[in-house]
PDB file of C-alpha atoms in Angstrom:
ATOM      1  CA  UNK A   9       0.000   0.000   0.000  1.00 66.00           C
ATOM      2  CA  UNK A  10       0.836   3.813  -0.270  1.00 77.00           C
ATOM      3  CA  UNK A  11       1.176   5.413   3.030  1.00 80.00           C
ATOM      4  CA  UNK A  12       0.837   8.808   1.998  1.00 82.00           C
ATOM      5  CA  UNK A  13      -1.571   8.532  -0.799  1.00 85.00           C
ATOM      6  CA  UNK A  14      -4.774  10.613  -0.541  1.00 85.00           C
ATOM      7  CA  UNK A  15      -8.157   9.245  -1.773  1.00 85.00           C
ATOM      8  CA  UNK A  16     -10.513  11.804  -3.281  1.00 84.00           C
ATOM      9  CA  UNK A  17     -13.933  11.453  -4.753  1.00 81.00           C
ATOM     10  CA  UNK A  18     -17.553  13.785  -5.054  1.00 79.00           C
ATOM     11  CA  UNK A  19     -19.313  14.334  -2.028  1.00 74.00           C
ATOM     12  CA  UNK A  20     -22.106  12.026  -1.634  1.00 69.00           C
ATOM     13  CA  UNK A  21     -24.276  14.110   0.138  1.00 66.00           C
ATOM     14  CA  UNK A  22     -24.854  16.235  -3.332  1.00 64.00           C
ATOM     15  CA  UNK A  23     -28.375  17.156  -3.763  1.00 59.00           C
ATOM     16  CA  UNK A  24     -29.393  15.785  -7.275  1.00 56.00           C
ATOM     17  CA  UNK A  25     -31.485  13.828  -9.429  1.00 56.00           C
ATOM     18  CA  UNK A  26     -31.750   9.537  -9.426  1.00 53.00           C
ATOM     19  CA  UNK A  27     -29.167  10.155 -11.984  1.00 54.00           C
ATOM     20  CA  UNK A  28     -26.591  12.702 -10.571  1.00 56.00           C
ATOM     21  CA  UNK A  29     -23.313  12.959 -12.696  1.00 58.00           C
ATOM     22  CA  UNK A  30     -20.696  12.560 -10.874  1.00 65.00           C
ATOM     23  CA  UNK A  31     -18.078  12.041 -13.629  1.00 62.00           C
ATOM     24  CA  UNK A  32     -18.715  15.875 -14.193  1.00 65.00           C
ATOM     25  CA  UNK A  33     -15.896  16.976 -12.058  1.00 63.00           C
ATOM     26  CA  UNK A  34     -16.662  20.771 -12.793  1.00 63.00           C
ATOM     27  CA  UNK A  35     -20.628  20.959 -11.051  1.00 64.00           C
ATOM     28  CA  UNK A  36     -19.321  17.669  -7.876  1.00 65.00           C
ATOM     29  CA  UNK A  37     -15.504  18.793  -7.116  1.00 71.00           C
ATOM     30  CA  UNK A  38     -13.356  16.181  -6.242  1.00 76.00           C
ATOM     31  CA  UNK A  39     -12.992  16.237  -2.198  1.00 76.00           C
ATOM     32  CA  UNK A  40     -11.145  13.740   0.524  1.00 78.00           C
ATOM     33  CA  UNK A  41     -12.128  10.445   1.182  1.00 72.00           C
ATOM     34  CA  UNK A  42     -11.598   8.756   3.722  1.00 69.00           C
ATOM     35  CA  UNK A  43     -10.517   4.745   2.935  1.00 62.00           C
ATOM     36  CA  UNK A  44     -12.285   4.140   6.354  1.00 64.00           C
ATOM     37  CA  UNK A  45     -15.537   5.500   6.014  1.00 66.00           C
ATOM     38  CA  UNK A  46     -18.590   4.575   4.034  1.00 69.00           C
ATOM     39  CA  UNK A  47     -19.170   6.550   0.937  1.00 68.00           C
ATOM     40  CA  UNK A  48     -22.770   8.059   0.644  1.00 66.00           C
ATOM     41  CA  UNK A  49     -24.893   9.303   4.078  1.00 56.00           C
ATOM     42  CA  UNK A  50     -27.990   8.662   2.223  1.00 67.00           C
ATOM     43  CA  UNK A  51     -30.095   5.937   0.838  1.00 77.00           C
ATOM     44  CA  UNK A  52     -30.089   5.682  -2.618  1.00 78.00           C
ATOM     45  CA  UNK A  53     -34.100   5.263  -3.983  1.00 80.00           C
ATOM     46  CA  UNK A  54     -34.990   2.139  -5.484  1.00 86.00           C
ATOM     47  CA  UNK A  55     -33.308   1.643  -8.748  1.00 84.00           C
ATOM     48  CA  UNK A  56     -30.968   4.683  -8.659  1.00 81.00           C
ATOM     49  CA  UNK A  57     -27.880   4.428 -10.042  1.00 81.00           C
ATOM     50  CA  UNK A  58     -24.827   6.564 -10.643  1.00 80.00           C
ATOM     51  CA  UNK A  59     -21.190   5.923 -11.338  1.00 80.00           C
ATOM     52  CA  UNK A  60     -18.742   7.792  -9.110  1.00 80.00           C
ATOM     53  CA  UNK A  61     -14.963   8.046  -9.658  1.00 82.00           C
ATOM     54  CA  UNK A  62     -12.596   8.237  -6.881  1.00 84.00           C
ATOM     55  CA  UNK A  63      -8.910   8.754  -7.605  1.00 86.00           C
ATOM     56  CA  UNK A  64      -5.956   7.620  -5.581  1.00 88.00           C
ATOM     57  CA  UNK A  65      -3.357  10.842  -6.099  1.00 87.00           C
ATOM     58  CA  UNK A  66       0.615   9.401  -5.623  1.00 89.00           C
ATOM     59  CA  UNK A  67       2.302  11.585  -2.729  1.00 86.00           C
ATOM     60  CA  UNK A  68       3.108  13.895  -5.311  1.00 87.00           C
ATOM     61  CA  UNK A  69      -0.224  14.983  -5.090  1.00 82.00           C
ATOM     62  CA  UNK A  70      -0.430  15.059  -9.209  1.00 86.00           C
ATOM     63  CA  UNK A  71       0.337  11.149 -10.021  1.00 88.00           C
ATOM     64  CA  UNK A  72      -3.288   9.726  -9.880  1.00 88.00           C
ATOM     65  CA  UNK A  73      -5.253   6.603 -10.744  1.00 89.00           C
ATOM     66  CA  UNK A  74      -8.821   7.031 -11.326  1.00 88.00           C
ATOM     67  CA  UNK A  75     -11.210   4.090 -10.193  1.00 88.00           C
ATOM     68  CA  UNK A  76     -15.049   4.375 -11.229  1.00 86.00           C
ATOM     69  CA  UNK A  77     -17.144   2.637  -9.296  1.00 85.00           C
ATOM     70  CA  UNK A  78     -20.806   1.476 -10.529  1.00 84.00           C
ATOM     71  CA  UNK A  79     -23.447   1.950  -7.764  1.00 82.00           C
ATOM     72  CA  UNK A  80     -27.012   1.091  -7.950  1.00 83.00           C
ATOM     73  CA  UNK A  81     -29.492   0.029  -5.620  1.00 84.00           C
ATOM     74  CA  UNK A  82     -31.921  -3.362  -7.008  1.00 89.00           C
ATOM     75  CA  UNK A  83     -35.270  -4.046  -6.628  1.00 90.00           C
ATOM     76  CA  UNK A  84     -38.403  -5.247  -8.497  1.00 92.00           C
ATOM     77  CA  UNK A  85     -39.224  -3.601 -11.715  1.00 91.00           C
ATOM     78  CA  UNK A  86     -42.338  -2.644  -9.620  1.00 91.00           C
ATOM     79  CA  UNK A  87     -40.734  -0.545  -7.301  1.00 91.00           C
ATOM     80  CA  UNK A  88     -38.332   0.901  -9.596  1.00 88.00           C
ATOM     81  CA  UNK A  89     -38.069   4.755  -9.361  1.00 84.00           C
ATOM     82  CA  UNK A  90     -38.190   5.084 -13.334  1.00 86.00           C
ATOM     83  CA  UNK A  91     -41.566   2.912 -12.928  1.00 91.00           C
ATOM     84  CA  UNK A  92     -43.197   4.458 -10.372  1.00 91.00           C
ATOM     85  CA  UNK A  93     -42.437   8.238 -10.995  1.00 89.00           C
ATOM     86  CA  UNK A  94     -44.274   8.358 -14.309  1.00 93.00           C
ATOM     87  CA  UNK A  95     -46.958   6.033 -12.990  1.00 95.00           C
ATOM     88  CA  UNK A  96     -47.901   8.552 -10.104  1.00 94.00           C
ATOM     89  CA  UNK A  97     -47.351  11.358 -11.766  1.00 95.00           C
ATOM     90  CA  UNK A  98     -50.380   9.962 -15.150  1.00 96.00           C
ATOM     91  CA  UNK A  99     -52.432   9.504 -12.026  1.00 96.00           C
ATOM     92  CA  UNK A 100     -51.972  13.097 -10.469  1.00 96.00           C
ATOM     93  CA  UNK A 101     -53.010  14.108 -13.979  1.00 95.00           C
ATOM     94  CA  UNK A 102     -55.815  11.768 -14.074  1.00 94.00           C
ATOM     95  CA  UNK A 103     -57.354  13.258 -11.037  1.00 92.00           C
ATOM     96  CA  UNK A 104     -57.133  16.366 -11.395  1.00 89.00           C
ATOM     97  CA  UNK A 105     -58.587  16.027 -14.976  1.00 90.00           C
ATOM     98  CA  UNK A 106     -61.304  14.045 -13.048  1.00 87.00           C
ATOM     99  CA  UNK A 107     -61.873  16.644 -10.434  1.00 85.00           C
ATOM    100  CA  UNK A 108     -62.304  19.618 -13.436  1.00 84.00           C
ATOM    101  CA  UNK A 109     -64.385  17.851 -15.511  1.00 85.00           C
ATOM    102  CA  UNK A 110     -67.381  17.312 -12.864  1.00 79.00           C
ATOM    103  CA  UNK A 111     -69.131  20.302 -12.756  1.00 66.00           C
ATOM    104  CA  UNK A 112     -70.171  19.931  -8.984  1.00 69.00           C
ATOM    105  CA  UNK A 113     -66.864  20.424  -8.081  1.00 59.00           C
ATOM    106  CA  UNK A 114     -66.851  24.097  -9.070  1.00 59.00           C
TER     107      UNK A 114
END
């Protein structure tokens, strides 16, 4: 092992989408990592996914390999976030349509 490398990789407490970037480097800045710790405070939905690099800089500090990890949380297609989303919001529609269109509701 490398005593004195230093780990870095995008904070996982960044507020995005089910589909965050984290490859874009310019909008999640790379910050330290500790080997230790558990990357990512939160739960990831059902079926979210992103892939998150975390580079291993030389003691240098500008030698670097670059690991990309693949994270993504399973479940039933049921229960999948790009299932249910649309699902819920047709049915929002749907009954709001349905609440218009019946005249005793004005």
């Amino acid at each position: 092992g490398c005593e004195h490398c230093k780990i870095r990789s995008p904070d996982a407490g960044t507020k995005g989408h089910i589909n965050t970037h984290f490859l874009d480097t310019i909008t999640n800045p790379l910050k330290s990592y500790e080997s230790e710790s558990h990357w990512g405070p939160r739960r990831l939905l059902f079926g979210e996914e992103h892939t998150v690099p975390f580079k291993v800089f030389a003691q240098d500090d500008f030698t670097f390999t670059e690991y990309t990890v693949f994270v993504k949380r399973e479940c039933p297609w049921y229960m999948n976030i790009y299932f249910t989303r649309p699902v819920t919001s047709m049915a929002t529609g749907a009954a709001i349509f349905m609440a218009f269109s019946n005249a005793g509701n004005l």
